[in-house]
Structures are given as C-alpha cells and as structure tokens.
Coordinates of C-alpha atoms in Angstrom, one line a residue:
X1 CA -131.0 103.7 248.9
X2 CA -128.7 103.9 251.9
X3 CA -130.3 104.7 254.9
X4 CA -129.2 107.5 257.0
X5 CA -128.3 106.2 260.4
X6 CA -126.8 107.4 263.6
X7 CA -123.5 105.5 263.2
X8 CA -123.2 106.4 259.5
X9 CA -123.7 110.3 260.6
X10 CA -121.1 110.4 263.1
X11 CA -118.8 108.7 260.9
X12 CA -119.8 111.6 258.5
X13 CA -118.8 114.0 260.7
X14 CA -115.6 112.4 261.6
X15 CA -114.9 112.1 258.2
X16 CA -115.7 115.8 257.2
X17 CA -112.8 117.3 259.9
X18 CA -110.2 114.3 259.3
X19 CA -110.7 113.6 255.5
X20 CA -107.2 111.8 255.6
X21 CA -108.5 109.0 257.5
X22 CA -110.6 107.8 254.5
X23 CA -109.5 106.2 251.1
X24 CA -108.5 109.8 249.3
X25 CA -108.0 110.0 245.3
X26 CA -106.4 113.2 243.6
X27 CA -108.9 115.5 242.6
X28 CA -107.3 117.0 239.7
X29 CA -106.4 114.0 238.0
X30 CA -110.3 112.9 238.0
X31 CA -112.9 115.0 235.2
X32 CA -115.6 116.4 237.2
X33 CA -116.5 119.1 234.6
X34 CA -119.3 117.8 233.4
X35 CA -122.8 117.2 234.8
X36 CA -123.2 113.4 235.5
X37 CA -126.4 111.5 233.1
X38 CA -127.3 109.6 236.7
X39 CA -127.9 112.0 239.8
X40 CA -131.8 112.3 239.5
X41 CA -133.0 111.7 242.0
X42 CA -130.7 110.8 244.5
X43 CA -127.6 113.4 243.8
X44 CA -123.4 112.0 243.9
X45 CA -121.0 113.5 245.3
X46 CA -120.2 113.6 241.4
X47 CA -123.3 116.4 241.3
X48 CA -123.0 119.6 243.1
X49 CA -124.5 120.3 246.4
X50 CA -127.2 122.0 245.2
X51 CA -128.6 120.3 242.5
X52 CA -127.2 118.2 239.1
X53 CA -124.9 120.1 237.9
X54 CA -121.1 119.7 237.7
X55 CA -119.7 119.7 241.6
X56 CA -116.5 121.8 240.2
X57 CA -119.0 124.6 240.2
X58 CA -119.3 124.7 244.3
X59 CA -117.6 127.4 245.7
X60 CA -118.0 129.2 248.9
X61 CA -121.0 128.3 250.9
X62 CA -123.5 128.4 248.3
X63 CA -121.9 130.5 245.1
X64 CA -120.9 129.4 242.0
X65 CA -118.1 129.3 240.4
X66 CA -117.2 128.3 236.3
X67 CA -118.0 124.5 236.0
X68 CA -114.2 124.8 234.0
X69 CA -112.6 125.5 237.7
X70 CA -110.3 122.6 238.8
X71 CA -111.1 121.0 242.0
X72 CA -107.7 120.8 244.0
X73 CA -108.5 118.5 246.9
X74 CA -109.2 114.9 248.4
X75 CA -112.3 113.0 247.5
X76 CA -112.8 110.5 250.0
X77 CA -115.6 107.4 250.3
X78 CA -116.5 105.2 253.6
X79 CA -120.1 103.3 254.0
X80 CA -122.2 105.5 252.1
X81 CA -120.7 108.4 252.5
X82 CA -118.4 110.3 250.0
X83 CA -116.3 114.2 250.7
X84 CA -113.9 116.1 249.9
X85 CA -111.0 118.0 252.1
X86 CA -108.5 120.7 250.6
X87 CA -106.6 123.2 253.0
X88 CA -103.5 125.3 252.9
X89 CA -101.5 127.2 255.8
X90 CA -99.2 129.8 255.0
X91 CA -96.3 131.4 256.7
X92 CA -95.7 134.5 255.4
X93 CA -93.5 137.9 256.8
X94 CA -95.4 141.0 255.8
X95 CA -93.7 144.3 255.0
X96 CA -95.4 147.5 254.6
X97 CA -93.9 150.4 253.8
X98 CA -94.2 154.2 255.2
X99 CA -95.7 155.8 258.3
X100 CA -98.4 153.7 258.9
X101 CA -97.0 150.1 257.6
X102 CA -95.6 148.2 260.1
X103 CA -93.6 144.5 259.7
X104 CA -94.8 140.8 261.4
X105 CA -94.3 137.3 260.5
X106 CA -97.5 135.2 260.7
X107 CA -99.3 132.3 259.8
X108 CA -102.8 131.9 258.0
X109 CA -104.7 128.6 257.5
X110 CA -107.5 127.1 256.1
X111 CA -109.3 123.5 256.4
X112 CA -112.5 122.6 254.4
X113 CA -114.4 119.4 254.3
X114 CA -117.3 118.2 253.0
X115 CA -119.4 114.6 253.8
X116 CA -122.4 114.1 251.4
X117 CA -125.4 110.8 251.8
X118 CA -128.7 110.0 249.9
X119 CA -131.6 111.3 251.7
X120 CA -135.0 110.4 251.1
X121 CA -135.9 111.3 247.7
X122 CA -132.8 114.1 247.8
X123 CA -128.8 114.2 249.0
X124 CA -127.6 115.7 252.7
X125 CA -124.4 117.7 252.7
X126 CA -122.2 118.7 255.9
X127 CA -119.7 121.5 255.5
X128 CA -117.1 122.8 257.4
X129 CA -114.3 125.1 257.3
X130 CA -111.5 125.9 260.1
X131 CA -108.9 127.9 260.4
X132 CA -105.9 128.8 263.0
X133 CA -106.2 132.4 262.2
X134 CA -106.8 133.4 265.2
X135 CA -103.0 132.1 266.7
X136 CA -102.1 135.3 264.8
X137 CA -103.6 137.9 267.6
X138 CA -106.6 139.8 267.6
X139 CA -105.1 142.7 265.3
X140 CA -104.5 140.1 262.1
X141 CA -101.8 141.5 260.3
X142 CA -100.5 144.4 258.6
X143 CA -102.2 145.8 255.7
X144 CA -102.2 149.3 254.4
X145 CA -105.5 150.5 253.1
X146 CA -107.5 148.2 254.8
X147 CA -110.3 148.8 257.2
X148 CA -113.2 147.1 258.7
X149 CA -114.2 145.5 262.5
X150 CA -111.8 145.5 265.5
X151 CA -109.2 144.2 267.5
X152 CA -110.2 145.3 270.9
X153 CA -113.6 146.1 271.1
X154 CA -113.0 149.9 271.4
X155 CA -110.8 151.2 268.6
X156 CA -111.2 150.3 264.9
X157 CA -108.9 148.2 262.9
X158 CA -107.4 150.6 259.9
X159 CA -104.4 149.5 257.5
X160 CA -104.5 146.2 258.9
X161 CA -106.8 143.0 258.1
X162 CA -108.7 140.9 260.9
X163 CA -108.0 137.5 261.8
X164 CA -111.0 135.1 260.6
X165 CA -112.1 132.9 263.1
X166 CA -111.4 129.8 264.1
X167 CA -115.2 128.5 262.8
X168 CA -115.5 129.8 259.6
X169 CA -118.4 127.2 259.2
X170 CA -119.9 124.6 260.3
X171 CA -123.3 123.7 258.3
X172 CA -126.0 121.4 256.2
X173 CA -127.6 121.4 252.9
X174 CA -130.6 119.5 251.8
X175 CA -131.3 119.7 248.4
X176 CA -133.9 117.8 246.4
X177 CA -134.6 117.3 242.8
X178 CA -137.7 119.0 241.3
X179 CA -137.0 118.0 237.5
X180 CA -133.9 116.7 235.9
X181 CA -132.5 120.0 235.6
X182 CA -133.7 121.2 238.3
X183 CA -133.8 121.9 241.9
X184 CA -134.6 123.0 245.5
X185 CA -132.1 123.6 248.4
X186 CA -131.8 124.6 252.4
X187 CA -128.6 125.8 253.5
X188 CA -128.4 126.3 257.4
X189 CA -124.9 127.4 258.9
X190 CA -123.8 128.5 262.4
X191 CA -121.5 129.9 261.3
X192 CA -122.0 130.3 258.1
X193 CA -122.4 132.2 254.3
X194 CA -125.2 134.5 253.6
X195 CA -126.5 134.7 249.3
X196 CA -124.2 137.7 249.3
X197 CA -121.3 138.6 246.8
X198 CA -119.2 136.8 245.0
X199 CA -117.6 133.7 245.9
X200 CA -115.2 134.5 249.0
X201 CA -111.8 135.6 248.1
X202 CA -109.7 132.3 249.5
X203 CA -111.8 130.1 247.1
X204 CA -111.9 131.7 243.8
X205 CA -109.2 130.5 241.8
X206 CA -108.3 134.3 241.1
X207 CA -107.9 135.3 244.3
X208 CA -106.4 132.0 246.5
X209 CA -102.5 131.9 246.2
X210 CA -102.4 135.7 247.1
X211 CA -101.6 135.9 250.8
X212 CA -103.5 139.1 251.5
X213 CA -106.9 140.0 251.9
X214 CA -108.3 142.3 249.1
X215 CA -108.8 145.9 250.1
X216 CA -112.8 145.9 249.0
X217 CA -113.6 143.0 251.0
X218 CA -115.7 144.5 253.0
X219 CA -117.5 146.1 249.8
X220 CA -118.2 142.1 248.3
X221 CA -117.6 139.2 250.5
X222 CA -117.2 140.0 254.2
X223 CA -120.4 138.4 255.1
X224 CA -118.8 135.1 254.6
X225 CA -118.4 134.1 258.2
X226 CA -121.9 135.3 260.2
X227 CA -123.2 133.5 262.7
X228 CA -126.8 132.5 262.0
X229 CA -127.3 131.6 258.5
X230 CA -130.9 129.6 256.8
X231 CA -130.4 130.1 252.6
X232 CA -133.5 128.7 250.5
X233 CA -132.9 128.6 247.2
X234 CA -134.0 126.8 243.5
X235 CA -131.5 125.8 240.6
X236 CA -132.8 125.8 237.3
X237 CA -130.1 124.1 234.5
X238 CA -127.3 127.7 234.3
X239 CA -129.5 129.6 236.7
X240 CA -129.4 129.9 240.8
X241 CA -131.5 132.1 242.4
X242 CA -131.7 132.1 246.5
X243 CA -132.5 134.3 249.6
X244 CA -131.0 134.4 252.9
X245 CA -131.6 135.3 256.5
X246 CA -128.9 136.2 258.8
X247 CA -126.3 137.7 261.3
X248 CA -125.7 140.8 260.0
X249 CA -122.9 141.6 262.8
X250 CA -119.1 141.4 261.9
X251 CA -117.3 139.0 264.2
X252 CA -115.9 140.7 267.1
X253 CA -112.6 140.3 268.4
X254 CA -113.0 137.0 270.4
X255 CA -112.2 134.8 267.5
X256 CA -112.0 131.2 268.9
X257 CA -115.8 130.5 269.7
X258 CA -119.2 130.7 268.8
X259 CA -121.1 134.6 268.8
X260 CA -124.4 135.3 269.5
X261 CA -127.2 134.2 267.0
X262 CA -129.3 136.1 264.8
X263 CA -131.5 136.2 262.3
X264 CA -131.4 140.3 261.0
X265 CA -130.2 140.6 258.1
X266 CA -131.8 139.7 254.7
X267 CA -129.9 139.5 251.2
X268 CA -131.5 137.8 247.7
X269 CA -129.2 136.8 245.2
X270 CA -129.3 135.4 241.4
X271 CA -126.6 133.6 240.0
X272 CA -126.0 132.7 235.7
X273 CA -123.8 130.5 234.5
X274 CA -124.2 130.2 230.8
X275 CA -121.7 128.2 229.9
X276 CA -118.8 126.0 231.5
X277 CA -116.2 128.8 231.6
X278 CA -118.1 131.5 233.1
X279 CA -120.0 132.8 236.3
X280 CA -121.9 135.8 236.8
X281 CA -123.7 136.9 240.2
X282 CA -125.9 140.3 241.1
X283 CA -126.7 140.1 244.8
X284 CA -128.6 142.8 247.4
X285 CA -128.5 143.1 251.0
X286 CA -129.7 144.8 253.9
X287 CA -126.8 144.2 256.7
X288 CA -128.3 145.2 260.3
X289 CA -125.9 146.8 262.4
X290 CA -122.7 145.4 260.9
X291 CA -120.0 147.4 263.0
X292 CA -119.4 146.8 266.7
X293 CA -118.2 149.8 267.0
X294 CA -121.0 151.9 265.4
X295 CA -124.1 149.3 266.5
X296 CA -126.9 152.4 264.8
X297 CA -125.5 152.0 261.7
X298 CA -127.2 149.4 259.4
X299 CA -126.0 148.5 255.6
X300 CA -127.4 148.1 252.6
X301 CA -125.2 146.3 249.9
X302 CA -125.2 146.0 246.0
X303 CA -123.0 143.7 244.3
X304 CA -122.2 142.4 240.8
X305 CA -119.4 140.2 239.8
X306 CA -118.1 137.6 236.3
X307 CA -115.4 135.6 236.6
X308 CA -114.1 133.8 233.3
X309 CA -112.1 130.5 233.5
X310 CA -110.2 128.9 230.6
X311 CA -109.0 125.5 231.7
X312 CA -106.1 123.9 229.4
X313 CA -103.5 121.1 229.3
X314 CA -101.2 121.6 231.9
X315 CA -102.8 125.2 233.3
X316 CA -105.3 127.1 234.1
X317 CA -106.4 130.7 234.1
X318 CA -109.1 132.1 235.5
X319 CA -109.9 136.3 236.5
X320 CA -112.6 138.0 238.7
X321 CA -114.1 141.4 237.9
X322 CA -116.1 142.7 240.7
X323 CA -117.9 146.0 241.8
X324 CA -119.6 146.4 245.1
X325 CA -121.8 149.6 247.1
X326 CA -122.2 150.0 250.3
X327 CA -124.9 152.6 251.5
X328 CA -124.7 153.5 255.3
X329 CA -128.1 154.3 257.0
X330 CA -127.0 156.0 260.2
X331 CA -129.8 155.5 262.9
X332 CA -130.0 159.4 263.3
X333 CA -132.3 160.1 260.3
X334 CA -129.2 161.9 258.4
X335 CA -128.1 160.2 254.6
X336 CA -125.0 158.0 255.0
X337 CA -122.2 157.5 253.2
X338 CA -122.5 155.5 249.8
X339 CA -118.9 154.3 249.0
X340 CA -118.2 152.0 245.4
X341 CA -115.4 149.3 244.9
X342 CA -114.2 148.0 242.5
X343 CA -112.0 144.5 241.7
X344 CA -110.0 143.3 238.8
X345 CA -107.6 139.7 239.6
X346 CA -106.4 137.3 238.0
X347 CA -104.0 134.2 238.0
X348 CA -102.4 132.0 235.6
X349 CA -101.2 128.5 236.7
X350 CA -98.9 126.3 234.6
X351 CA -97.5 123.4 235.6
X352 CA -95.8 124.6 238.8
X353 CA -95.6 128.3 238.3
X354 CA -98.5 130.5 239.2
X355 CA -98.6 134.0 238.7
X356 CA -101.1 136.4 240.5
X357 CA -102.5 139.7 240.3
X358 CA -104.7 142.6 241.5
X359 CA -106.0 146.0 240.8
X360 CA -108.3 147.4 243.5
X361 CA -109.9 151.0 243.8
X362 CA -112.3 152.0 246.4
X363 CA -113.9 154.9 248.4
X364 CA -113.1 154.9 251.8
X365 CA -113.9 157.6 254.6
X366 CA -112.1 155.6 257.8
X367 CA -108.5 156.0 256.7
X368 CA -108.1 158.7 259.4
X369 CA -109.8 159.0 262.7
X370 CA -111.9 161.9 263.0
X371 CA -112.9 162.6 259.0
X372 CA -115.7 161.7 257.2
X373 CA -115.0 162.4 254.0
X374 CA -114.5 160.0 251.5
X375 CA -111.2 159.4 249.2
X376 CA -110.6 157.0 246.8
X377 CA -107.5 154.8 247.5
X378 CA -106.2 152.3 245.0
X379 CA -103.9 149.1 245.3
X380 CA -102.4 147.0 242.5
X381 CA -100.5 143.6 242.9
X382 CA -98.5 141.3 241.6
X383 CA -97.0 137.5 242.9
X384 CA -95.9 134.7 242.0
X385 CA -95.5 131.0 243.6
X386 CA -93.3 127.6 242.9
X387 CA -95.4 124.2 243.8
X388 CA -93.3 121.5 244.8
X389 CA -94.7 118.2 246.1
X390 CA -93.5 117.0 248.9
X391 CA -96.2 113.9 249.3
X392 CA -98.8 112.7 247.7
X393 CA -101.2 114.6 247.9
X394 CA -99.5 118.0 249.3
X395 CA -97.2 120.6 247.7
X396 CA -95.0 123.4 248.5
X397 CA -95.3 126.6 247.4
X398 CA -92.8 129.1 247.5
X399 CA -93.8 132.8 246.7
X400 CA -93.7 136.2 247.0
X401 CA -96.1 139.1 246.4
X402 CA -95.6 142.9 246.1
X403 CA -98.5 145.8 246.1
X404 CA -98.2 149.5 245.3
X405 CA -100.7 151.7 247.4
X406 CA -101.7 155.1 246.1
X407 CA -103.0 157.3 248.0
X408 CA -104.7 160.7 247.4
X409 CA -103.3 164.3 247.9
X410 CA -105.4 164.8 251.6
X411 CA -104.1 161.1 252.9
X412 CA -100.6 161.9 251.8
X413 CA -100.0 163.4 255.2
X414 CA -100.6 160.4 257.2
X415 CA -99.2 158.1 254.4
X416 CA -96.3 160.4 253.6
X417 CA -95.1 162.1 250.0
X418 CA -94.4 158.7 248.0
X419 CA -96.9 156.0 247.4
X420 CA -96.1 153.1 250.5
X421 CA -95.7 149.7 249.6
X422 CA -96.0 146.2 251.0
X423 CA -94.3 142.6 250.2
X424 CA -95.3 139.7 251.7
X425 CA -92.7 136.5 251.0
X426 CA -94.6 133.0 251.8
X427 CA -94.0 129.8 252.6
X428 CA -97.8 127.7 251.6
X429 CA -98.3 124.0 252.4
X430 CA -101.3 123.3 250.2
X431 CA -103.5 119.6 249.9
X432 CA -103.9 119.3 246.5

C-alpha cells in the first residue's frame, strides 16, 4: 500500500484546486455504475467516498444520489493519488417582472475537486468546492419569492437570493471498511455540509442547468455551506445512516473568508438506496440560531426527499420530489412559526438538448416587512439549454429559463394584480 507522505499530500492538494494539471480522462465516456469486486479493504477512487459502493452515487458532501447518475467531470491520477474536478460558470441577465422584480446581469460559478489515497487499512478523501459568487455583490441577485439571510447585516434579503461564498468547502473523509458491504466514515469540513436534506440543488442532476436558486432552499438544503462541520456515519450495502455536528449560523454578508466556528447545531440523517435508479433521504435537525438578524430564534428542521434517475443511450432523465418543515422556536417562550415546502424538478438531457423544470409551493411569513402571518407562494419553471463543445473536455451551453410566480390575494398589493414573472437567458461554460 502506498504510503501517505508529506510530498504526496501537498501534491494532493495541488491537485484537488488545479485538476487540469494532471492526466484527465472523460468521465462520461467511463462506466462507473457499478460497485467494483476489488475495493475491500483499501477503497478506489472507482468506490465511493464513503464506502464500496458505486462512486456515481457521491453527491453533495456526504448525500447520495442514484448510482444510475452520470458523472460529468475529470478523473485525474498522479503518484498514488487519483480525483476528479467538474465546474461551470454562468453569465446570465435576470429579469423579474412587477413591483418588486428588479433586472442585473451577473455571473455564478462553481469549482469542485476531489484527491483520494489508501490509508492504513481504509481510503483518505480531500474535497473542495469554490466559487466566484461573491464578485456578484453582497445582495446576489434578483429573485422574486425568495427570502433568507442578508446583504448588509441590518436589513433582510427578500425576493432576491444570496451570493454563496467563495469557500463553499474545504474538507476530509476517512472511511474504513467494516465488512465487504460495509462501512464506517468521518467527514470534517470547515466549511462544510451537515447530514441534512437532500443533496444540494447545484449537484442534483434535476436541479443543475437551472440558473436560479429554488424558492424552498432554505426549507431543504441551505445548510450546505456552515462553517464547522464533523459527520460520523456507517454504510451498510443500499443503506446510509450518519449524524452531524455543526454551525448552525447562515453565512453573513462577508462572503470571501472564513466565519467563526462552531459546533451548535445537531442533525441525524438516514439515507436508502434500493436500487441503482433511486435515492431516498429522511433527515432531522435542530439549527441554533440560524438568522443573523434574529440571533434568539433557533430551528428545528424535517425533511424527506426521492429522486428517480433513468439513464439511457444518449440521455438521461432524472426528477427530485422534496418536502421540507421548518419549526421556529423564538427564545421568548411563545410557539413559532411552522412553515411546509414543497419541491417537484425535473430535467431530461439528450444528446445536446436539455430541458428543465420546476414547481415550487411554500409558506412564507417574510415577504413583507412588518407581518407575520404566513401565505403560501408558489413558482413553476421551465428552461431549456444547447451544449456545444468547445474543447475537450468543456462545453457551451446556451439557455434560457422562465418562471411564473403566484402570489396570494393579501401579497397582491406589494406584487401588484397579475402574477410577476422572471427570465433569466445564460451563457454556461461547463467541464464535462
């Protein structure tokens, strides 16, 4: 077994930001569906993260996803060491309609890397995941119906989404073999993703050509950048179950550095894949303090999602169905609010064409400054993007998107008498 040295790990890390700078294959053109007979003990890069199961299967820190999921990205391999990189960045102009829709032109981006070695008697994995988000201001971009965190540190952000931060992650897994279907992992991120919700939106297959945030995020997978993160968890052939502690703050508005870490939070989820073409998650959390701006409210948050993937020649389709609850416990005594969400998406890839879309409904009471009450907003979506390769190993993508908003009869005041609207055109250079 290779041993793990200091120059071997700094060539890991190396590696793991600039992925390009070691020998790449295609991903997609490479059958990583299927578990491999070999990787007990000593897991592959071939194996997932967690245990020996098909790597395809990785998602988001440490969800699942259908083992049937293609993998777009570059594998890489230098002394001992194997990874993968994918990434996209977008430039999109953003339209939304009505009294409180506003226009801007901005860019999003993403960058995720992996570097995995033998360790011992199990396998060591670094992640990492960037983005230039921040370049687009503190107030993100425009996007009616959304709410959560802030863009000053005084005043909440509503009907527009939050930049993520330039770290979205930066940590290790060890994960060791306890039988040859089986498993034991330690996840430790700073930044990092908390055993909470789904799979983040910008890596499920449903969800990742569609340049805006879902409206529920903060109802299923918000918690996917917190700063403090230590995951234990056991695999078990289809079945994942794991605990977390963490940072139950939002990020603030200063989004190019580190934040302050904790350890105050607590979440417990348990994860089933029964067979390649499906995923299903329950997951429970109690979130302390997760506002900036209302620091004596703490969270508690239920969540329950399946997605389905069918891959065939030439395509692939894959949709998400989602509900999340989130339970406010104000620190006065008094009950809070408990609000539901719900998430239907899908998208349908063939050849170069994809087509996306989205229904959202959820109960929201901080639409309008100064009431309480809850009202249930909905969205629905629909887009559509052209690949084109450009080089080997990057295409692109030229789309479009357009969402219909409706609002109830005591938010039509502020979002006037006919339902608003918003379309984004893109631009998406995509590693693939």
């Amino acid at each position: 077994m290779p041993r793990l040295t200091r120059p071997t790990l700094v060539r890991a890390l190396l590696c793991a930001f600039v992925p390009t700078l070691a020998h790449a294959q295609q991903m997609p053109g490479m059958d990583m569906s299927q578990t491999p007979k070999d990787t007990m003990p000593g897991m592959t890069m071939s194996s997932g993260t967690l245990g020996a199961y098909a790597m395809t299967q990785d998602a988001s820190g440490t969800a699942w996803q259908p083992a049937s999921t293609p993998m777009q990205g570059l594998m890489w391999s230098s002394g001992g060491w194997s990874g993968m990189g994918h990434g996209y960045a977008d430039l999109v102009y953003d339209h939304q309609s009505g009294p409180r829709g506003d226009d801007k032109t901005f860019s999003e981006s993403m960058l995720m890397a992996t570097a995995q070695h033998s360790a011992g008697p199990g396998t060591l994995t670094f992640k990492s995941m960037l983005s230039l988000d921040p370049a687009m201001g503190p107030y993100g971009y425009p996007l009616l119906l959304q709410t959560g965190e802030t863009g000053n540190g005084t005043t909440p952000l509503t009907d527009r989404q939050h930049p993520h931060n330039l770290l979205m992650e930066l940590a290790g897994v060890y994960a060791v073999p306890l039988a040859p279907a089986s498993s034991a992992f330690l996840y430790v991120g700073f930044p990092g993703e908390p055993a909470l919700g789904p799979a983040t939106f910008m890596h499920r297959f449903s969800a990742q050509d569609d340049p805006a945030a879902p409206i529920t995020h903060h109802w299923l997978d918000s918690t996917h950048i917190t700063f403090g993160v230590v995951t234990a968890g056991v695999t078990h052939g289809p079945l994942k179950v794991e605990a977390s502690l963490f940072n139950g703050r939002e990020p603030d508005q200063h989004r190019w550095g580190f934040q302050p870490l904790r350890l105050d939070s607590w979440s417990t989820r348990v994860t089933l894949n029964p067979t390649r073409d499906l995923s299903f998650q329950v997951s429970y959390g109690h979130l302390h303090s997760p506002e900036q701006l209302t620091p004596d409210v703490n969270q508690r948050r239920l969540t329950a999602s399946g997605t389905y993937n069918r891959a065939f020649t030439g395509g692939n389709w894959q949709t998400t169905l989602a509900w999340g609850q989130d339970r406010d416990s104000p620190g006065d005594g008094e009950p809070g609010a408990v609000l539901n969400a719900w998430l239907l998406e899908s998208a349908l890839a063939i050849g170069p064409h994809t087509i996306f879309a989205r229904a959202e409904t959820v109960q929201k009471n901080d639409l309008v400054t100064g009431s309480n009450a809850a009202a249930q907003v909905s969205e629905t979506t629909l887009g559509y993007v052209y690949d084109i390769p450009v080089a080997r190993h990057v295409a692109l993508g030229l789309g479009i998107q357009g969402t219909v908003n409706y609002v109830p009869a005591p938010l039509r005041a502020a979002y006037g008498a006919s339902d608003p609207t918003g379309v984004m055109p893109f631009l998406r250079l995509k590693i693939r």
